[in-house]
XYZ file of C-alpha atoms in Angstrom:
565
model
C -88.215 14.012 54.826
C -87.012 16.125 51.906
C -86.245 19.174 53.750
C -84.894 17.660 56.878
C -81.215 19.361 56.490
C -82.290 22.160 54.664
C -79.570 21.459 51.938
C -80.230 20.046 48.233
C -78.244 16.697 47.418
C -75.128 16.791 45.294
C -75.672 16.502 41.490
C -74.375 14.369 39.128
C -73.411 17.297 36.943
C -70.880 19.045 39.622
C -69.107 15.793 39.953
C -68.462 15.856 36.270
C -67.200 19.319 36.305
C -65.024 18.728 39.145
C -63.475 15.828 37.158
C -62.931 18.050 34.017
C -61.335 20.676 35.948
C -58.746 18.288 37.465
C -58.129 16.855 33.908
C -57.123 20.263 32.611
C -55.242 20.945 35.674
C -53.359 17.695 34.906
C -53.008 18.781 31.226
C -51.363 22.441 31.989
C -48.929 20.910 34.708
C -47.687 18.363 31.783
C -47.270 21.094 29.512
C -45.477 23.667 31.650
C -43.664 21.408 33.925
C -42.180 18.891 31.745
C -42.465 19.874 28.262
C -40.745 23.203 28.916
C -37.615 21.237 29.838
C -37.328 19.721 26.569
C -34.416 20.914 24.488
C -36.648 20.540 21.265
C -38.781 23.607 22.781
C -35.752 25.237 23.523
C -33.316 25.506 20.804
C -30.809 27.432 22.803
C -30.667 24.900 25.497
C -27.092 22.974 25.441
C -27.831 19.115 25.349
C -25.978 17.324 28.602
C -22.773 15.616 27.564
C -24.140 12.485 29.578
C -26.998 12.442 26.948
C -24.599 11.412 23.970
C -24.108 7.932 22.995
C -21.333 5.822 24.222
C -19.443 5.427 20.904
C -19.385 9.086 20.257
C -18.143 9.996 23.518
C -15.127 7.917 23.109
C -14.178 9.073 19.722
C -14.125 12.463 21.640
C -12.188 11.459 24.570
C -9.762 10.326 22.264
C -9.562 13.344 20.426
C -9.022 15.386 23.505
C -6.143 12.682 24.507
C -4.108 13.335 21.189
C -5.389 16.891 21.394
C -6.090 16.574 17.603
C -7.538 19.801 15.710
C -11.192 19.688 14.955
C -11.856 19.060 11.243
C -14.763 22.041 9.995
C -17.478 20.416 8.365
C -17.840 20.906 4.817
C -20.369 23.311 3.804
C -22.183 21.046 1.243
C -21.713 17.833 2.788
C -21.974 14.570 0.931
C -23.842 11.744 2.526
C -21.989 9.376 0.237
C -18.600 10.859 1.331
C -16.627 7.717 2.928
C -13.164 9.013 3.874
C -12.167 8.249 7.232
C -11.941 10.876 10.095
C -8.790 12.051 10.815
C -8.732 10.315 14.133
C -8.643 7.068 12.629
C -5.239 7.201 10.940
C -2.686 6.006 13.409
C -0.274 8.552 11.836
C -2.538 11.512 12.827
C -0.541 12.085 16.385
C 2.651 12.223 14.213
C 1.287 14.816 11.703
C -0.396 16.618 15.159
C 3.300 17.492 16.543
C 3.821 19.865 13.597
C 1.306 22.413 14.848
C 3.259 22.415 18.339
C 5.251 25.734 17.421
C 6.853 25.371 20.749
C 8.355 22.437 19.726
C 11.568 22.460 17.632
C 11.222 19.142 16.808
C 7.841 19.099 15.621
C 6.863 17.268 12.254
C 10.714 16.544 12.080
C 11.077 13.290 14.690
C 12.961 10.227 13.571
C 12.496 6.942 14.641
C 15.371 4.569 14.084
C 14.865 0.578 14.286
C 17.014 -1.339 16.377
C 18.065 -3.594 13.736
C 19.879 -7.024 14.675
C 23.645 -6.349 14.378
C 23.961 -8.567 11.332
C 22.267 -5.841 9.221
C 25.080 -3.452 9.911
C 27.683 -3.657 12.745
C 28.485 -7.113 11.787
C 29.382 -5.893 8.265
C 32.144 -3.133 9.666
C 33.562 -6.282 12.261
C 33.948 -8.143 9.222
C 35.111 -5.396 6.612
C 37.514 -7.122 5.061
C 35.241 -9.095 3.012
C 33.278 -5.924 1.678
C 35.336 -6.049 -1.317
C 37.455 -7.956 -3.354
C 40.273 -5.889 -4.361
C 40.690 -3.666 -1.429
C 40.551 -3.348 1.934
C 37.623 -1.310 3.140
C 38.525 -1.465 6.641
C 40.648 1.812 6.410
C 37.724 3.263 4.709
C 35.278 2.392 7.457
C 37.452 3.981 9.874
C 36.550 7.520 11.446
C 32.821 7.185 11.168
C 33.023 5.966 7.448
C 35.195 8.776 6.088
C 38.389 6.901 5.805
C 42.069 8.124 6.973
C 42.803 11.664 7.067
C 44.562 13.048 3.983
C 48.054 14.932 4.118
C 48.261 18.312 2.906
C 51.732 18.746 1.474
C 50.711 20.427 -1.790
C 48.281 22.949 0.194
C 45.484 21.901 -1.813
C 43.042 20.900 0.933
C 42.400 22.980 4.324
C 44.055 21.936 7.360
C 41.042 20.151 8.794
C 38.405 17.949 7.580
C 39.730 16.200 4.723
C 39.599 12.658 4.453
C 40.472 9.672 1.968
C 36.913 8.850 1.701
C 35.806 5.963 -0.310
C 32.965 7.088 -3.197
C 30.507 3.849 -1.568
C 31.103 4.861 1.943
C 27.838 6.698 2.363
C 25.923 3.655 4.100
C 27.988 4.149 7.297
C 28.488 7.884 7.126
C 24.854 8.411 6.977
C 24.191 6.039 9.925
C 26.459 7.787 11.887
C 25.059 11.181 10.907
C 21.790 10.010 12.205
C 23.139 9.110 15.596
C 23.565 12.961 16.128
C 20.236 14.002 14.599
C 18.559 16.668 17.246
C 15.131 14.939 16.643
C 15.430 11.306 17.217
C 12.431 9.552 19.486
C 11.911 6.550 20.910
C 7.952 6.893 20.191
C 7.289 5.746 16.598
C 3.783 7.313 16.961
C 5.163 10.720 16.572
C 8.078 10.124 13.941
C 7.439 11.977 10.659
C 9.752 9.021 9.143
C 11.141 6.018 10.189
C 14.885 4.965 9.540
C 16.143 1.597 8.854
C 19.822 1.452 9.549
C 20.506 -1.499 6.992
C 23.998 -1.200 5.112
C 22.370 -2.098 1.899
C 25.469 -1.146 -0.252
C 27.995 -2.990 1.984
C 25.925 -6.123 2.105
C 26.002 -6.456 -1.670
C 29.349 -5.609 -2.237
C 30.274 -8.778 -0.572
C 28.511 -11.000 -2.712
C 28.401 -9.778 -6.051
C 31.196 -11.909 -7.450
C 31.180 -15.617 -7.384
C 27.840 -15.817 -5.257
C 24.507 -17.415 -6.522
C 21.266 -15.449 -6.294
C 20.277 -17.070 -2.966
C 23.311 -15.823 -1.055
C 23.049 -12.438 -2.743
C 19.422 -11.760 -1.828
C 19.471 -13.639 1.788
C 20.055 -10.278 3.847
C 17.604 -8.475 1.699
C 14.740 -10.936 2.198
C 15.470 -11.420 5.876
C 15.261 -7.718 6.702
C 11.961 -7.498 4.793
C 10.787 -10.510 6.963
C 11.982 -8.523 10.154
C 10.551 -5.246 9.147
C 6.855 -6.441 8.468
C 6.540 -8.339 11.704
C 6.993 -5.142 13.506
C 4.196 -2.788 14.921
C 5.710 0.343 13.072
C 5.728 -1.283 9.754
C 1.872 -1.634 9.660
C 1.076 1.697 10.292
C 1.794 2.714 6.762
C 2.919 -0.619 5.335
C 6.396 0.682 5.154
C 5.710 3.930 3.312
C 6.952 5.679 6.065
C 10.553 3.752 6.080
C 13.499 4.919 4.270
C 17.136 3.205 4.325
C 20.422 4.275 2.544
C 22.615 2.047 0.267
C 25.932 4.192 -0.957
C 26.023 2.383 -4.353
C 23.996 2.978 -7.891
C 20.419 1.769 -7.937
C 21.332 -1.076 -10.478
C 23.092 -3.131 -7.905
C 19.552 -3.659 -6.503
C 17.536 -4.278 -9.416
C 18.034 -7.810 -10.822
C 15.043 -8.567 -12.806
C 15.340 -12.507 -12.710
C 16.481 -15.381 -10.695
C 19.215 -16.490 -13.303
C 22.600 -16.790 -11.813
C 24.300 -14.934 -14.496
C 22.001 -11.897 -13.811
C 23.786 -8.721 -11.765
C 22.936 -8.040 -8.349
C 20.364 -8.743 -5.843
C 16.620 -7.816 -6.293
C 16.330 -5.420 -3.101
C 14.532 -2.666 -4.861
C 11.999 -5.046 -6.644
C 10.536 -6.940 -3.460
C 6.954 -6.056 -2.922
C 7.577 -4.591 0.458
C 10.958 -2.770 -0.394
C 8.750 -1.057 -3.333
C 6.763 0.660 -0.463
C 10.133 2.253 1.279
C 12.306 4.796 -0.026
C 15.657 4.078 -0.644
C 18.406 7.031 -0.919
C 21.160 5.878 -3.611
C 24.215 7.589 -5.136
C 22.256 7.045 -8.440
C 18.596 6.191 -9.202
C 16.592 4.627 -11.655
C 14.820 7.347 -14.105
C 11.816 4.976 -14.484
C 11.439 3.721 -10.780
C 9.541 5.555 -7.815
C 10.992 3.986 -4.905
C 14.656 5.186 -5.100
C 16.055 8.818 -4.741
C 19.583 10.270 -5.772
C 21.575 11.672 -2.951
C 25.076 12.991 -3.520
C 28.347 10.771 -3.428
C 30.677 11.777 -0.398
C 33.580 13.949 -1.438
C 36.899 14.197 0.734
C 35.647 17.225 2.893
C 33.951 16.378 6.029
C 33.629 19.769 8.191
C 33.340 19.554 11.764
C 32.082 23.507 11.925
C 30.311 25.951 10.151
C 33.437 28.062 10.045
C 35.507 25.353 7.735
C 32.987 25.926 5.349
C 32.921 29.363 5.308
C 36.581 29.758 5.078
C 36.731 26.950 2.355
C 34.228 28.768 0.379
C 35.895 32.280 0.405
C 39.129 30.408 -0.693
C 37.154 28.926 -3.906
C 36.011 32.548 -4.522
C 39.599 33.996 -4.719
C 41.671 31.166 -6.378
C 43.112 32.387 -9.977
C 41.469 29.755 -12.575
C 43.884 29.462 -15.473
C 42.207 26.780 -17.628
C 39.101 27.168 -19.423
C 37.845 23.725 -18.748
C 39.335 20.647 -17.638
C 38.888 16.507 -17.620
C 39.470 13.817 -15.601
C 38.910 10.275 -16.774
C 39.565 7.579 -18.860
C 38.116 6.724 -22.653
C 35.446 3.837 -22.942
C 36.599 2.007 -26.078
C 34.380 -0.807 -25.470
C 31.471 1.096 -25.681
C 30.728 2.775 -28.856
C 27.965 5.204 -27.360
C 30.538 7.026 -25.232
C 31.755 10.342 -25.745
C 34.624 10.207 -23.688
C 37.247 9.365 -26.615
C 35.960 12.449 -28.431
C 36.005 14.815 -25.079
C 39.719 13.768 -24.500
C 40.724 14.234 -28.074
C 39.129 17.861 -27.919
C 40.951 18.359 -24.682
C 44.163 17.233 -26.066
C 43.661 19.740 -29.032
C 42.827 22.812 -26.933
C 45.465 25.380 -25.488
C 42.849 26.223 -22.335
C 42.102 22.725 -21.425
C 43.872 20.356 -18.366
C 43.529 17.013 -18.914
C 43.944 13.918 -16.449
C 43.977 10.932 -18.451
C 43.015 7.698 -15.831
C 44.147 4.174 -16.660
C 45.350 0.933 -15.035
C 47.947 1.119 -12.543
C 49.620 4.453 -10.943
C 47.698 7.445 -12.024
C 47.061 11.044 -10.625
C 43.504 10.438 -11.289
C 43.612 8.342 -8.441
C 45.191 11.098 -6.373
C 42.607 13.419 -4.452
C 44.992 16.087 -4.267
C 45.913 16.065 -8.053
C 42.284 16.087 -8.715
C 41.191 18.586 -6.794
C 44.160 21.082 -7.897
C 43.215 20.424 -11.368
C 39.614 21.462 -10.576
C 40.503 24.694 -8.584
C 42.448 25.607 -11.323
C 39.707 25.359 -13.761
C 36.402 27.418 -14.822
C 34.678 24.489 -16.251
C 34.696 20.958 -15.546
C 33.734 18.204 -18.128
C 31.331 15.934 -16.313
C 30.189 13.066 -18.928
C 28.405 9.672 -18.136
C 30.881 7.432 -16.104
C 30.335 3.565 -16.504
C 26.411 4.850 -15.484
C 24.976 8.012 -15.526
C 26.846 9.688 -12.484
C 30.255 10.211 -11.197
C 31.581 11.425 -8.031
C 33.831 13.633 -9.789
C 30.749 15.978 -10.155
C 30.686 16.858 -6.839
C 34.376 16.999 -6.574
C 34.397 19.674 -9.054
C 31.818 21.604 -7.285
C 33.585 21.484 -4.115
C 36.396 23.093 -5.863
C 34.142 25.976 -7.150
C 34.310 24.346 -10.710
C 31.108 24.954 -13.116
C 29.994 21.242 -14.069
C 29.275 20.623 -17.769
C 27.018 17.594 -18.191
C 26.006 15.808 -21.322
C 23.169 13.850 -20.130
C 20.558 14.843 -18.021
C 20.743 11.614 -16.089
C 23.902 12.336 -14.730
C 22.525 15.302 -12.254
C 19.513 16.993 -13.521
C 16.962 14.284 -12.547
C 18.986 12.606 -10.158
C 19.919 15.184 -7.189
C 16.641 16.955 -7.540
C 16.746 17.648 -3.373
C 20.076 18.863 -3.327
C 20.462 20.861 -6.780
C 18.309 23.649 -8.089
C 15.722 22.908 -10.822
C 17.222 25.537 -12.878
C 20.132 23.983 -13.826
C 21.493 26.622 -16.193
C 22.244 28.529 -12.755
C 24.993 26.261 -11.752
C 26.062 24.120 -14.829
C 26.269 23.989 -18.713
C 24.483 21.372 -20.558
C 25.541 20.139 -24.287
C 23.531 17.129 -25.160
C 25.693 14.059 -26.117
C 24.512 14.242 -29.810
C 26.248 17.610 -30.127
C 29.906 15.966 -29.662
C 28.968 12.516 -31.051
C 27.144 13.438 -34.276
C 27.639 17.138 -34.536
C 31.215 17.738 -33.704
C 30.496 20.803 -31.521
C 33.414 22.071 -30.247
C 33.343 22.308 -26.378
C 35.825 25.249 -25.939
C 33.835 27.415 -28.794
C 30.689 26.831 -26.544
C 32.222 27.770 -23.167
C 33.798 30.877 -24.802
C 30.333 32.057 -25.868
C 29.234 32.127 -22.301
C 29.748 36.112 -21.040
C 32.396 36.666 -18.030
C 29.604 37.997 -15.807
C 27.564 35.388 -16.359
C 30.426 32.841 -15.567
C 31.057 34.688 -12.578
C 27.272 34.293 -11.351
C 27.573 30.657 -12.089
C 30.422 30.024 -10.172
C 29.249 32.119 -7.115
C 25.923 29.525 -7.515
C 28.006 26.727 -7.470
C 30.127 27.668 -4.362
C 26.968 28.603 -2.273
C 25.724 25.155 -3.040
C 28.691 23.247 -1.140
C 27.005 23.307 2.275
C 24.468 21.108 0.782
C 26.280 18.537 -1.158
C 29.061 17.759 1.426
C 28.671 15.308 4.520
C 29.679 17.104 7.642
C 31.859 15.026 10.184
C 29.205 12.262 11.347
C 30.985 12.913 14.898
C 29.651 16.486 14.974
C 26.973 18.634 13.705
C 27.153 22.070 11.704
C 25.142 24.681 13.451
C 23.517 27.029 10.811
C 24.342 25.209 7.535
C 22.402 22.281 6.291
C 24.379 19.583 4.610
C 23.879 16.518 2.200
C 22.466 14.592 5.364
C 20.047 17.391 6.568
C 18.820 18.156 3.003
C 18.048 14.373 2.554
C 16.351 13.956 5.790
C 14.274 16.836 5.669
C 12.974 15.421 1.968
C 12.022 12.166 3.067
C 9.845 14.010 5.948
C 8.288 16.039 2.981
C 7.359 13.337 1.300
C 5.807 10.862 4.120
C 3.884 14.210 5.223
C 2.334 14.919 1.775
C 1.457 11.188 1.601
C 0.069 11.142 4.681
C -2.145 14.375 4.246
C -3.317 13.029 0.563
C -4.501 9.931 2.333
C -6.713 11.776 4.733
C -8.000 13.708 1.998
C -8.750 11.101 -0.220
C -6.391 11.663 -2.812
C -5.278 8.705 -5.160
C -2.771 8.805 -7.906
C -4.894 6.673 -10.156
C -3.010 8.386 -13.372
C 0.677 7.434 -11.953
C 3.106 6.006 -14.568
C 5.854 4.643 -12.747
C 7.895 4.685 -15.993
C 7.856 8.527 -16.141
C 9.217 8.879 -12.441
C 11.848 11.156 -13.556
C 9.076 13.470 -14.942
C 7.413 13.356 -11.902
C 10.452 14.400 -9.963
C 10.746 17.521 -11.999
C 7.197 18.687 -11.219
C 6.494 21.822 -9.106
C 4.486 21.956 -6.001
C 1.109 21.344 -6.681
C 1.272 19.838 -10.154
C 0.391 16.249 -10.363
C 0.159 15.256 -14.204
C 2.992 14.961 -16.655
C 3.509 15.471 -20.581
C 5.975 15.700 -23.125
C 9.356 16.933 -22.023
C 12.413 18.269 -23.897
C 14.434 15.353 -22.471
C 12.151 12.277 -23.586
C 14.658 11.498 -26.168
C 17.099 10.607 -23.644
C 14.627 8.727 -21.143
C 12.300 7.517 -24.348
C 12.427 3.679 -23.199
C 14.565 2.022 -20.781
C 17.881 0.945 -22.109
C 17.078 -2.226 -22.215
C 13.297 -2.644 -22.805
C 12.459 -4.321 -19.302
C 12.137 -0.978 -17.518
C 15.397 -1.402 -15.169
C 18.355 -3.813 -14.646
C 18.383 -5.543 -17.784
C 21.596 -6.036 -20.168
C 23.020 -2.259 -20.324
C 22.270 -1.098 -16.867
C 23.766 -4.306 -15.341
C 26.464 -4.145 -17.608
C 26.865 -0.623 -16.495
C 26.701 -1.608 -12.906
C 29.489 -4.374 -13.598
C 31.658 -1.788 -15.508
C 31.390 0.211 -12.362
C 32.649 -1.996 -9.953
C 35.734 -3.056 -12.742
C 37.018 0.550 -12.641
C 36.541 0.330 -8.986
C 39.091 -2.156 -8.849
C 41.512 0.047 -10.527
C 40.717 3.401 -9.096
C 40.590 2.355 -5.256
C 44.390 1.262 -4.954
């Protein structure tokens, strides 16, 4: 029975051996087939895009859609770094346009709000109400340049000269913007956003005889309209700018008292985020910037400017210095009376005294003729810090003489050289008021070759201080409009980059705004300055438009009454 088949029966040991072999075969199979495809065991194997989580995938796709530059990871990354990635900012696409070198408008696009007509065009249609004393309709003609000037005395060139009102920048700037070559209807790529509100014309209608509610109405309405726009929410208005062709004190009413001057546009919380371009800015506030008063010259072509500059170089100047203006007997701090006395006693000074009624001071031809015959033109403070006369004198190739840094040096930082001694002479007011310094002797001490160099610098500044004909555009030259727009673009671009990089101006002191304006690129802190005595504290102790500044604005309006006849 045991040997019937001739084979021994299978043993349990063989069965167990078979199971063991099968087990190890499975182990080796799993190891070489499955684990060998795991990226962890092969660091050079790329991770399939599909294995990334859905949220990072959306961010990457957004990057590609906007064609944004990838930011390099910092060498020493900080786990606590809470700064937002660049794609999180709604203005990143606008910054990206700067990198597109094939686009001549890259980084320069301007978006213009389409405001309701009550904020601009309606004011021009009702132009007779823009001033109590003069018919502003003639000054808003010709795109804001006013009526053409006759050239019977041969003082002007044959083309491009107009009887321009000194407060007409609102409409001139707006019409120049219509000719700007980089306008866009896409606010997401805009380097800055323009608000075409005629702020100067608005306040001009209501300063005399109207309560504060009427004076503030359009400003409040404008801010309400802007804050409802999606463009406003991108930066809370910090990329917005507007223009007002009047001095800043007309827009800085501190209280709601009916006797206080002006409106409160520049004190509205929303407006404090915007940039406002005015013909005179506040030294102690950060939301306004000085731009030149308009002159009588509005060239349509580059050649018109070159011809005028050459003519100013060749003129024979028979007077050492000149002054056009009226004394301020009601202002004991004014040095105008002393300047007039010095001019009268000098054989090398030309004087045009201005007073009520008919006066050569009110004749553009007489003023420009005097400036063209002078080496130096005296520019003391007007009713406020600044005067249009300073720009008329530079246009005539006459070297300006300033007596207060607030008249130009801290005002027109975009348009004038930081080194003021290259184009002007500075004689502190106290040298005239207290020390009776002779202006004639001070000017005679300047060597002739230095005078020649200064005059050439003055003449070279002419293109950037005039407003070209708003109906055309200069080809190679940058006028006052171009300079201002580029400065705003640079300001907004710096702010956007600071936001991305997490820079905060924690130590910024707004009352020292005039000092910050003078800082060089890269500087962020201010200290003692030689001009501290001029701006050591606001004139009225309130920081802005209290008694003295409001009175300055009011006096400016009174003198406008007699000068625009």
